Amino acid sequence: MGARAPRPGVPVRGSESGRPVMAALDLLGRRWTMRILWELSQAPTGFRELQRRCERMSSSVLSTRLDELTGARLLTLHSDGYHLTPLGQDLVEALSPLDAWSQRWARETDNAAAED
Amino acid sequence: MGARAPRPGVPVRGSESGRPVMAALDLLGRRWTMRILWELSQAPTGFRELQRRCERMSSSVLSTRLDELTGARLLTLHSDGYHLTPLGQDLVEALSPLDAWSQRWARETDNAAAED
DNA sequence: TGATACTGATTCGAAAATCGAAGCAAGGGG
DNA sequence: CCCCTTGCTTCGATTTTCGAATCAGTATCA
């Protein structure tokens, strides 16, 4: 597998600096990555079930993402499916204000649309 | 332009639900999007300067992303360059715990690598 | 009136990422 | 054995991204 997941300290796509946050933005900025973390924060989930929850995302990309996230030590696979590691749980928690923000975004977008 | 930026309330790639957070994950999950927001949170920046800061990302994608983010009311263009709107600033603030997390990620990745 | 040099932005062929249906190997009942 | 489910791979088609060239608009200086 072309396991070339971004890691802190290693220069990544779009940044020569290797600054951790840039590696994080690279990893999270790939299609489905945040969605997968989001789904796994609800409950451990197997491969096929995860695919179902994500509106049948392609299995090839799911497999690639799971490799990347596992390589980044954010996931592990057990008998009951993929789990967030403590580090992965912290990431989801760091991302959680996004939920509240998105609701404000929705309200303001509605208001703006109503004004048009 | 294929101006098809995700908006809350509108079903987006990977989600029929139209749940705001899914629209946000879709928008943010596109290449360079978070990086652009990150750069603009430091200071207003013009098109070409923004391109320079992002390691010379392609102008076509930059243009597309700026359209999407402007359409989502997260940016505006003034004489001194692109600005975050208040909504956009709130998003960056919602994302800011990511910086602290990424540093912990870096530490733990170093430790794990040292054990190998 | 050029000439030059910026700006934000577009075009378009090439390259890379993603899609998605099919299939594989392993495991667990029946 | 057969059948079903699992995690996962393969591979050709589609979509996205890349990136160099280019455009139009504005300012500056001669």
Tab-separated table of C-alpha atoms (C1' of nucleotides) in Angstrom:
chain	number	residue	atom	x	y	z
A	1	MET	CA	0.000	0.000	0.000
A	2	GLY	CA	1.208	3.488	-0.688
A	3	ALA	CA	1.061	4.320	2.987
A	4	ARG	CA	2.146	7.917	2.777
A	5	ALA	CA	0.052	9.420	5.523
A	6	PRO	CA	0.978	12.876	6.762
A	7	ARG	CA	2.811	12.890	10.059
A	8	PRO	CA	3.918	15.800	12.161
A	9	GLY	CA	7.540	16.664	11.539
A	10	VAL	CA	7.417	15.411	7.994
A	11	PRO	CA	6.908	17.960	5.225
A	12	VAL	CA	3.579	17.356	3.580
A	13	ARG	CA	1.577	18.454	0.613
A	14	GLY	CA	1.374	22.184	0.678
A	15	SER	CA	3.907	22.820	3.369
A	16	GLU	CA	7.661	22.538	3.507
A	17	SER	CA	7.616	23.555	7.124
A	18	GLY	CA	6.554	20.268	8.651
A	19	ARG	CA	4.655	22.244	11.259
A	20	PRO	CA	2.330	19.848	13.034
A	21	VAL	CA	-0.798	21.815	12.297
A	22	MET	CA	0.026	21.781	8.588
A	23	ALA	CA	0.378	18.011	8.656
A	24	ALA	CA	-2.957	17.853	10.440
A	25	LEU	CA	-4.612	20.124	7.887
A	26	ASP	CA	-3.221	17.925	5.137
A	27	LEU	CA	-4.471	14.712	6.696
A	28	LEU	CA	-7.896	16.110	7.561
A	29	GLY	CA	-8.197	17.874	4.226
A	30	ARG	CA	-8.607	14.633	2.329
A	31	ARG	CA	-11.994	13.553	1.195
A	32	TRP	CA	-13.974	11.618	3.793
A	33	THR	CA	-11.311	11.779	6.494
A	34	MET	CA	-13.171	14.006	8.909
A	35	ARG	CA	-16.416	12.241	8.157
A	36	ILE	CA	-14.883	8.894	9.070
A	37	LEU	CA	-13.578	10.264	12.361
A	38	TRP	CA	-16.977	11.781	13.015
A	39	GLU	CA	-18.758	8.500	12.453
A	40	LEU	CA	-16.303	6.539	14.553
A	41	SER	CA	-16.724	8.976	17.413
A	42	GLN	CA	-20.295	7.717	17.730
A	43	ALA	CA	-19.410	4.027	18.009
A	44	PRO	CA	-16.897	1.424	16.854
A	45	THR	CA	-17.839	0.435	13.337
A	46	GLY	CA	-16.829	-2.244	10.878
A	47	PHE	CA	-15.643	-1.608	7.357
A	48	ARG	CA	-18.873	-2.272	5.542
A	49	GLU	CA	-21.064	-0.560	8.075
A	50	LEU	CA	-18.820	2.494	7.897
A	51	GLN	CA	-19.227	2.475	4.154
A	52	ARG	CA	-22.996	2.342	4.518
A	53	ARG	CA	-23.075	5.255	6.946
A	54	CYS	CA	-21.051	7.419	4.618
A	55	GLU	CA	-23.607	7.095	1.831
A	56	ARG	CA	-21.692	4.273	0.251
A	57	MET	CA	-18.377	6.004	-0.223
A	58	SER	CA	-16.062	3.995	-2.424
A	59	SER	CA	-14.441	1.048	-0.718
A	60	SER	CA	-11.071	1.829	-2.231
A	61	VAL	CA	-10.922	5.277	-0.681
A	62	LEU	CA	-12.287	3.995	2.605
A	63	SER	CA	-9.516	1.452	2.698
A	64	THR	CA	-6.908	4.090	1.930
A	65	ARG	CA	-8.237	6.453	4.603
A	66	LEU	CA	-8.364	3.732	7.208
A	67	ASP	CA	-4.738	2.950	6.437
A	68	GLU	CA	-3.756	6.593	6.739
A	69	LEU	CA	-5.626	7.119	9.993
A	70	THR	CA	-4.296	3.891	11.441
A	71	GLY	CA	-0.772	4.865	10.418
A	72	ALA	CA	-1.307	8.212	12.124
A	73	ARG	CA	-2.263	6.289	15.271
A	74	LEU	CA	-5.762	7.701	15.360
A	75	LEU	CA	-7.504	4.355	14.788
A	76	THR	CA	-7.111	0.712	15.617
A	77	LEU	CA	-8.985	-2.322	14.382
A	78	HIS	CA	-10.451	-4.755	16.894
A	79	SER	CA	-12.881	-7.621	16.611
A	80	ASP	CA	-15.831	-5.259	16.936
A	81	GLY	CA	-14.617	-2.851	14.279
A	82	TYR	CA	-12.515	0.282	14.006
A	83	HIS	CA	-11.952	2.303	17.169
A	84	LEU	CA	-10.657	5.773	17.808
A	85	THR	CA	-7.487	5.718	19.861
A	86	PRO	CA	-7.275	8.171	22.775
A	87	LEU	CA	-5.376	10.459	20.406
A	88	GLY	CA	-8.144	10.126	17.838
A	89	GLN	CA	-10.766	10.879	20.448
A	90	ASP	CA	-8.904	14.025	21.392
A	91	LEU	CA	-8.878	15.079	17.774
A	92	VAL	CA	-12.624	14.652	17.482
A	93	GLU	CA	-13.039	16.640	20.661
A	94	ALA	CA	-10.816	19.357	19.242
A	95	LEU	CA	-13.088	19.358	16.222
A	96	SER	CA	-16.323	19.400	18.169
A	97	PRO	CA	-16.813	23.195	18.260
A	98	LEU	CA	-17.313	22.777	14.535
A	99	ASP	CA	-20.733	21.308	15.196
A	100	ALA	CA	-21.914	24.347	17.093
A	101	TRP	CA	-20.396	26.652	14.528
A	102	SER	CA	-22.099	24.884	11.649
A	103	GLN	CA	-25.469	25.480	13.265
A	104	ARG	CA	-24.812	29.173	13.514
A	105	TRP	CA	-23.666	29.065	9.906
A	106	ALA	CA	-26.950	27.413	8.962
A	107	ARG	CA	-28.969	30.089	10.755
A	108	GLU	CA	-27.078	32.944	9.161
A	109	THR	CA	-27.267	31.378	5.749
A	110	ASP	CA	-31.020	31.069	6.126
A	111	ASN	CA	-31.282	34.694	7.168
A	112	ALA	CA	-29.160	35.814	4.261
A	113	ALA	CA	-31.211	33.746	1.841
A	114	ALA	CA	-34.407	35.241	3.212
A	115	GLU	CA	-33.095	38.722	2.483
A	116	ASP	CA	-32.533	37.965	-1.181
B	1	MET	CA	-18.292	28.677	-12.904
B	2	GLY	CA	-19.511	25.499	-11.366
B	3	ALA	CA	-20.358	27.400	-8.220
B	4	ARG	CA	-21.595	24.464	-6.201
B	5	ALA	CA	-20.338	25.327	-2.769
B	6	PRO	CA	-21.772	23.344	0.103
B	7	ARG	CA	-24.293	25.224	2.189
B	8	PRO	CA	-26.098	24.140	5.292
B	9	GLY	CA	-29.544	22.794	4.506
B	10	VAL	CA	-28.510	21.610	1.088
B	11	PRO	CA	-27.611	17.951	0.664
B	12	VAL	CA	-23.947	17.670	-0.151
B	13	ARG	CA	-21.442	15.139	-1.287
B	14	GLY	CA	-21.616	12.224	1.048
B	15	SER	CA	-24.714	13.238	2.897
B	16	GLU	CA	-28.345	13.312	1.946
B	17	SER	CA	-29.209	14.708	5.324
B	18	GLY	CA	-28.220	18.305	4.736
B	19	ARG	CA	-27.147	18.444	8.355
B	20	PRO	CA	-25.096	21.606	8.799
B	21	VAL	CA	-22.061	19.821	10.162
B	22	MET	CA	-21.993	17.543	7.130
B	23	ALA	CA	-22.053	20.521	4.809
B	24	ALA	CA	-19.214	21.997	6.847
B	25	LEU	CA	-17.213	18.789	6.661
B	26	ASP	CA	-17.741	18.736	2.920
B	27	LEU	CA	-16.642	22.322	2.436
B	28	LEU	CA	-13.628	22.010	4.739
B	29	GLY	CA	-12.707	18.619	3.324
B	30	ARG	CA	-11.636	20.067	-0.003
B	31	ARG	CA	-8.005	20.524	-0.730
B	32	TRP	CA	-6.547	23.790	0.524
B	33	THR	CA	-9.748	25.074	2.068
B	34	MET	CA	-8.648	24.930	5.688
B	35	ARG	CA	-5.206	26.147	4.793
B	36	ILE	CA	-6.680	29.218	3.103
B	37	LEU	CA	-8.807	30.004	6.138
B	38	TRP	CA	-5.767	29.507	8.335
B	39	GLU	CA	-3.660	31.913	6.330
B	40	LEU	CA	-6.400	34.524	6.184
B	41	SER	CA	-6.837	34.354	9.943
B	42	GLN	CA	-3.351	35.839	10.249
B	43	ALA	CA	-4.004	38.861	8.038
B	44	PRO	CA	-5.975	40.006	4.986
B	45	THR	CA	-4.166	38.756	1.927
B	46	GLY	CA	-4.365	39.318	-1.794
B	47	PHE	CA	-4.790	36.586	-4.369
B	48	ARG	CA	-1.175	36.278	-5.396
B	49	GLU	CA	0.243	36.635	-1.921
B	50	LEU	CA	-2.116	33.915	-0.754
B	51	GLN	CA	-0.847	31.708	-3.521
B	52	ARG	CA	2.738	32.344	-2.451
B	53	ARG	CA	2.045	31.509	1.170
B	54	CYS	CA	0.451	28.225	0.243
B	55	GLU	CA	3.585	26.993	-1.494
B	56	ARG	CA	2.312	28.148	-4.858
B	57	MET	CA	-0.908	26.209	-4.950
B	58	SER	CA	-2.499	26.267	-8.357
B	59	SER	CA	-4.270	29.493	-9.199
B	60	SER	CA	-7.233	27.670	-10.650
B	61	VAL	CA	-7.973	25.860	-7.419
B	62	LEU	CA	-7.324	28.978	-5.385
B	63	SER	CA	-9.842	30.817	-7.503
B	64	THR	CA	-12.386	28.031	-7.085
B	65	ARG	CA	-11.888	27.885	-3.314
B	66	LEU	CA	-12.187	31.637	-2.952
B	67	ASP	CA	-15.465	31.462	-4.847
B	68	GLU	CA	-16.744	28.702	-2.624
B	69	LEU	CA	-15.724	30.414	0.581
B	70	THR	CA	-17.098	33.734	-0.557
B	71	GLY	CA	-20.352	32.043	-1.564
B	72	ALA	CA	-20.481	30.482	1.876
B	73	ARG	CA	-20.136	33.999	3.329
B	74	LEU	CA	-16.878	33.214	5.062
B	75	LEU	CA	-14.809	35.661	3.008
B	76	THR	CA	-15.109	39.030	1.356
B	77	LEU	CA	-12.784	40.839	-1.000
B	78	HIS	CA	-11.752	44.395	-0.204
B	79	SER	CA	-9.127	46.692	-1.593
B	80	ASP	CA	-6.509	45.264	0.772
B	81	GLY	CA	-7.245	41.657	-0.091
B	82	TYR	CA	-9.462	38.849	1.106
B	83	HIS	CA	-10.890	39.098	4.607
B	84	LEU	CA	-12.547	36.635	6.897
B	85	THR	CA	-16.093	37.661	7.698
B	86	PRO	CA	-17.157	37.461	11.352
B	87	LEU	CA	-18.624	34.071	10.505
B	88	GLY	CA	-15.335	33.007	8.987
B	89	GLN	CA	-13.449	34.214	12.038
B	90	ASP	CA	-15.720	32.149	14.233
B	91	LEU	CA	-14.977	29.114	12.114
B	92	VAL	CA	-11.247	29.583	12.501
B	93	GLU	CA	-11.734	29.971	16.226
B	94	ALA	CA	-13.772	26.781	16.273
B	95	LEU	CA	-10.865	25.130	14.517
B	96	SER	CA	-8.174	26.550	16.768
B	97	PRO	CA	-8.027	23.650	19.265
B	98	LEU	CA	-6.647	21.749	16.300
B	99	ASP	CA	-3.370	23.599	16.707
B	100	ALA	CA	-2.907	22.447	20.274
B	101	TRP	CA	-3.970	18.931	19.367
B	102	SER	CA	-1.506	18.724	16.511
B	103	GLN	CA	1.345	19.507	18.877
B	104	ARG	CA	0.351	16.694	21.149
B	105	TRP	CA	0.075	14.490	18.084
B	106	ALA	CA	3.608	15.483	17.134
B	107	ARG	CA	4.934	14.631	20.592
B	108	GLU	CA	3.254	11.254	20.685
B	109	THR	CA	4.346	10.438	17.175
B	110	ASP	CA	7.930	11.211	18.141
B	111	ASN	CA	7.665	8.999	21.192
B	112	ALA	CA	6.180	6.172	19.184
B	113	ALA	CA	8.891	6.500	16.559
B	114	ALA	CA	11.569	6.447	19.245
B	115	GLU	CA	10.235	3.138	20.522
B	116	ASP	CA	10.608	1.473	17.147
C	1	DT	C1'	1.098	58.211	-25.744
C	2	DG	C1'	3.375	54.035	-24.746
C	3	DA	C1'	5.919	50.900	-21.667
C	4	DT	C1'	6.162	48.330	-17.591
C	5	DA	C1'	4.482	46.029	-13.702
C	6	DC	C1'	1.407	44.927	-10.711
C	7	DT	C1'	-3.472	42.906	-9.600
C	8	DG	C1'	-7.456	39.181	-9.522
C	9	DA	C1'	-8.833	35.740	-12.447
C	10	DT	C1'	-9.495	32.273	-16.493
C	11	DT	C1'	-8.156	28.595	-19.849
C	12	DC	C1'	-6.933	23.997	-20.916
C	13	DG	C1'	-4.188	19.810	-21.424
C	14	DA	C1'	-1.885	16.746	-18.166
C	15	DA	C1'	-1.626	14.376	-13.842
C	16	DA	C1'	-3.526	12.683	-9.654
C	17	DA	C1'	-7.338	11.455	-6.702
C	18	DT	C1'	-11.674	9.411	-6.384
C	19	DC	C1'	-15.356	6.462	-7.783
C	20	DG	C1'	-17.750	2.028	-7.965
C	21	DA	C1'	-18.733	-2.527	-9.345
C	22	DA	C1'	-16.686	-6.778	-9.256
C	23	DG	C1'	-14.063	-10.032	-7.041
C	24	DC	C1'	-10.871	-12.318	-3.379
C	25	DA	C1'	-9.641	-14.753	0.896
C	26	DA	C1'	-10.950	-15.809	5.569
C	27	DG	C1'	-14.293	-17.010	9.102
C	28	DG	C1'	-18.765	-18.735	11.031
C	29	DG	C1'	-22.774	-21.142	11.205
C	30	DG	C1'	-26.155	-24.506	9.173
D	1	DC	C1'	-20.210	-29.094	1.910
D	2	DC	C1'	-22.888	-24.456	0.986
D	3	DC	C1'	-24.107	-19.918	2.062
D	4	DC	C1'	-23.422	-15.581	4.064
D	5	DT	C1'	-20.720	-11.953	6.062
D	6	DT	C1'	-16.430	-9.896	6.923
D	7	DG	C1'	-12.243	-6.718	5.625
D	8	DC	C1'	-10.070	-5.558	1.668
D	9	DT	C1'	-8.113	-5.297	-3.375
D	10	DT	C1'	-8.350	-4.547	-8.390
D	11	DC	C1'	-8.944	-1.707	-12.259
D	12	DG	C1'	-11.182	1.054	-15.810
D	13	DA	C1'	-14.096	5.267	-15.713
D	14	DT	C1'	-14.967	9.740	-13.842
D	15	DT	C1'	-13.861	13.892	-11.259
D	16	DT	C1'	-10.677	16.911	-9.145
D	17	DT	C1'	-6.477	19.143	-8.968
D	18	DC	C1'	-2.432	20.846	-11.046
D	19	DG	C1'	0.311	24.485	-13.313
D	20	DA	C1'	1.964	27.297	-16.939
D	21	DA	C1'	0.235	30.530	-20.014
D	22	DT	C1'	-2.705	34.034	-20.494
D	23	DC	C1'	-6.250	37.799	-20.028
D	24	DA	C1'	-8.201	42.227	-18.543
D	25	DG	C1'	-7.952	46.012	-15.361
D	26	DT	C1'	-5.281	49.517	-12.766
D	27	DA	C1'	-1.421	52.223	-11.372
D	28	DT	C1'	3.135	54.355	-12.355
D	29	DC	C1'	6.540	56.560	-14.787
D	30	DA	C1'	8.306	58.744	-18.922
